[in-house]
Coordinates of C-alpha atoms and ligand atoms in Angstrom, one line a residue:
M136 CA -49.2 21.2 -6.2
S137 CA -47.7 18.1 -3.6
I138 CA -48.7 15.6 -1.3
L139 CA -48.2 17.0 1.8
K140 CA -46.8 15.3 4.7
V141 CA -50.4 13.8 6.9
A142 CA -50.3 13.6 11.1
R143 CA -50.2 10.2 12.7
M144 CA -52.3 9.9 15.9
G145 CA -49.9 10.3 18.6
H146 CA -48.8 14.2 16.1
P147 CA -50.2 16.9 19.0
A148 CA -51.3 18.2 15.5
L149 CA -54.3 15.9 15.6
R150 CA -55.6 16.9 19.0
A151 CA -54.8 21.0 18.9
T152 CA -57.4 23.4 18.2
T153 CA -58.5 24.6 15.0
R154 CA -59.4 28.4 13.9
A155 CA -61.9 29.4 11.3
L156 CA -61.4 30.7 7.3
E157 CA -62.5 34.4 6.6
K158 CA -63.7 34.2 3.0
S159 CA -61.1 37.2 2.0
E160 CA -58.0 34.4 3.2
I161 CA -60.2 31.7 1.4
R162 CA -59.1 33.6 -1.5
G163 CA -56.5 33.7 -0.8
A164 CA -53.3 32.1 -2.3
V165 CA -52.1 30.8 0.8
I166 CA -55.9 28.3 1.1
Q167 CA -56.3 28.1 -2.2
R168 CA -53.2 25.9 -3.1
L169 CA -53.6 24.1 0.6
I170 CA -56.8 22.6 -0.7
D171 CA -54.9 21.4 -4.0
D172 CA -52.1 19.9 -2.6
M173 CA -55.2 18.0 0.6
I174 CA -57.4 17.0 -2.7
D175 CA -54.1 15.9 -3.6
T176 CA -52.9 14.7 -1.8
M177 CA -56.0 12.1 -0.2
T178 CA -56.0 11.0 -3.1
E179 CA -53.0 9.8 -3.7
Y180 CA -53.4 8.0 -0.4
H181 CA -56.4 7.1 -1.3
G182 CA -58.9 8.5 1.6
V183 CA -62.1 9.4 1.1
G184 CA -61.6 12.5 3.3
L185 CA -58.9 14.2 4.4
A186 CA -59.6 16.7 7.5
A187 CA -56.5 19.9 7.8
P188 CA -55.3 19.3 10.9
Q189 CA -53.9 16.2 9.0
V190 CA -51.6 18.2 7.1
H191 CA -50.1 19.8 9.9
E192 CA -52.6 22.7 9.3
G193 CA -54.9 24.8 12.5
V194 CA -57.5 26.3 10.3
R195 CA -61.1 24.8 9.9
L196 CA -60.5 23.0 6.4
F197 CA -61.9 20.3 4.6
V198 CA -62.0 17.6 1.2
A199 CA -64.4 15.1 1.5
A200 CA -64.9 12.8 -1.6
L201 CA -68.2 12.3 -1.5
D202 CA -69.2 10.4 -4.2
A203 CA -66.7 7.6 -3.8
G204 CA -67.6 4.2 -2.9
E205 CA -66.6 2.8 0.8
D206 CA -63.0 1.4 -0.3
G207 CA -62.2 5.0 -2.3
D208 CA -63.4 3.9 -6.3
E209 CA -63.3 6.6 -8.4
A210 CA -65.5 9.9 -7.1
S211 CA -66.3 12.8 -9.3
E212 CA -64.5 16.5 -7.7
P213 CA -63.9 16.6 -4.4
V214 CA -66.2 19.0 -2.2
T215 CA -63.9 21.6 -0.2
V216 CA -65.7 22.4 3.1
I217 CA -65.1 25.3 5.1
N218 CA -66.7 26.2 8.5
P219 CA -68.7 23.8 8.9
E220 CA -71.5 23.7 11.1
I221 CA -73.7 20.3 11.3
I222 CA -76.7 19.9 12.5
I223 CA -78.0 16.7 12.8
A224 CA -81.9 15.6 11.4
G225 CA -84.4 12.8 13.1
S226 CA -82.6 11.2 15.4
D227 CA -81.1 7.7 13.8
V228 CA -77.7 6.4 14.3
V229 CA -76.5 3.8 12.7
E230 CA -73.0 2.2 13.5
D231 CA -70.5 1.5 10.4
W232 CA -66.8 0.8 9.6
E233 CA -64.2 4.1 10.2
G234 CA -60.5 3.9 9.3
C235 CA -59.0 7.2 9.5
L236 CA -54.8 8.3 6.9
S237 CA -53.8 9.6 9.7
I238 CA -54.9 6.0 11.0
P239 CA -53.5 3.3 9.2
D240 CA -54.1 0.4 8.5
I241 CA -56.7 -0.3 11.1
R242 CA -60.4 -0.1 10.9
G243 CA -63.0 0.0 13.3
R244 CA -67.1 0.5 14.0
V245 CA -68.4 3.9 14.6
P246 CA -71.7 5.2 15.5
R247 CA -72.9 8.5 13.6
A248 CA -75.9 9.6 13.6
R249 CA -77.8 8.3 9.9
Q250 CA -78.9 11.9 8.7
I251 CA -77.7 15.1 8.4
T252 CA -77.2 18.6 7.0
V253 CA -73.6 20.9 7.3
R254 CA -73.2 24.7 6.8
A255 CA -69.8 26.0 5.3
L256 CA -68.3 27.7 2.8
D257 CA -67.4 26.7 -0.6
R258 CA -63.1 27.2 -1.8
T259 CA -64.5 30.7 -3.0
G260 CA -66.3 31.4 -0.3
S261 CA -69.6 30.6 -0.7
R262 CA -72.3 29.3 1.7
F263 CA -74.2 26.0 1.0
E264 CA -75.7 24.1 2.8
L265 CA -75.3 20.1 2.3
S266 CA -78.0 17.6 3.2
A267 CA -76.4 13.7 3.5
Q268 CA -77.2 10.3 4.6
D269 CA -75.9 6.9 5.5
F270 CA -72.0 7.3 3.9
Q271 CA -71.7 10.9 3.2
A272 CA -72.8 12.0 6.3
R273 CA -71.1 9.7 8.3
V274 CA -68.1 11.3 6.2
I275 CA -68.9 15.0 7.2
Q276 CA -68.8 13.5 11.1
H277 CA -65.6 11.9 10.6
E278 CA -64.4 15.2 9.1
T279 CA -65.0 17.5 11.6
D280 CA -64.5 15.9 14.5
H281 CA -60.8 16.0 12.5
L282 CA -61.1 20.0 13.2
D283 CA -62.8 19.7 16.5
G284 CA -59.1 17.1 17.6
V285 CA -61.7 14.2 18.3
L286 CA -60.7 11.2 16.1
F287 CA -63.0 7.6 15.6
L288 CA -61.5 5.8 18.0
D289 CA -63.4 8.8 20.4
R290 CA -66.0 8.1 19.4
M291 CA -66.8 4.4 19.5
K292 CA -68.8 2.3 21.6
S293 CA -66.6 -0.1 22.7
L294 CA -63.1 -1.4 21.1
E295 CA -64.6 -4.9 19.8
S296 CA -64.6 -4.1 16.5
L297 CA -60.8 -2.7 15.8
T298 CA -59.6 -4.7 13.7
F299 CA -56.1 -4.4 11.2
L300 CA -57.1 -3.8 7.2
D301 CA -56.2 -7.7 6.5
E302 CA -58.5 -9.6 9.6
Y303 CA -61.5 -6.1 8.1
S304 CA -60.8 -8.1 4.6
R305 CA -60.5 -11.8 5.0
Y306 CA -63.8 -11.3 7.5
W307 CA -65.8 -7.8 7.6
R308 CA -65.2 -6.7 4.4
K309 CA -69.5 -6.3 3.2
T310 CA -69.4 -8.3 -0.1
D311 CA -71.4 -8.1 -2.4
D312 CA -74.6 -10.4 -2.4
Ligands
ZN444 ZN1 -59.9 10.8 9.8

């Protein structure tokens, strides 16, 4: 397994179209290795999610550590989500902080649906459905956006909250009280 190079904002791979994966291809060595490498890469860089276009692969696949804390704490086994379809549940929209391995050291507040259901294939090619809310729903929406060439900056209502990581830590990071 290896750590992959992560494309940064401005690299055309982040804006390119992606293709769905067939079940047989998912089970093949190439995609299985890509998934392993993406999980290693996400872990290495303390991300909570990583989508294939971020590692220069134009396929509809992402990995995510949905049990991670918002600061990328230790998590259980990351999930692999292939060919996702998001169904928004309800009309609640919440704004919260996001970051992205392709936009290093920047944070911004992004509105997202609070509650979603995602239908997708797992790494064995089996269908699954997952209902998620709040942080998990946010991660899934952020990563699915990557498969459509969309970055979190595109989703911000205003750039007023755009913040460097140091300033985020000093002034905006949530504290437990
Ligand atoms: Zn991202």
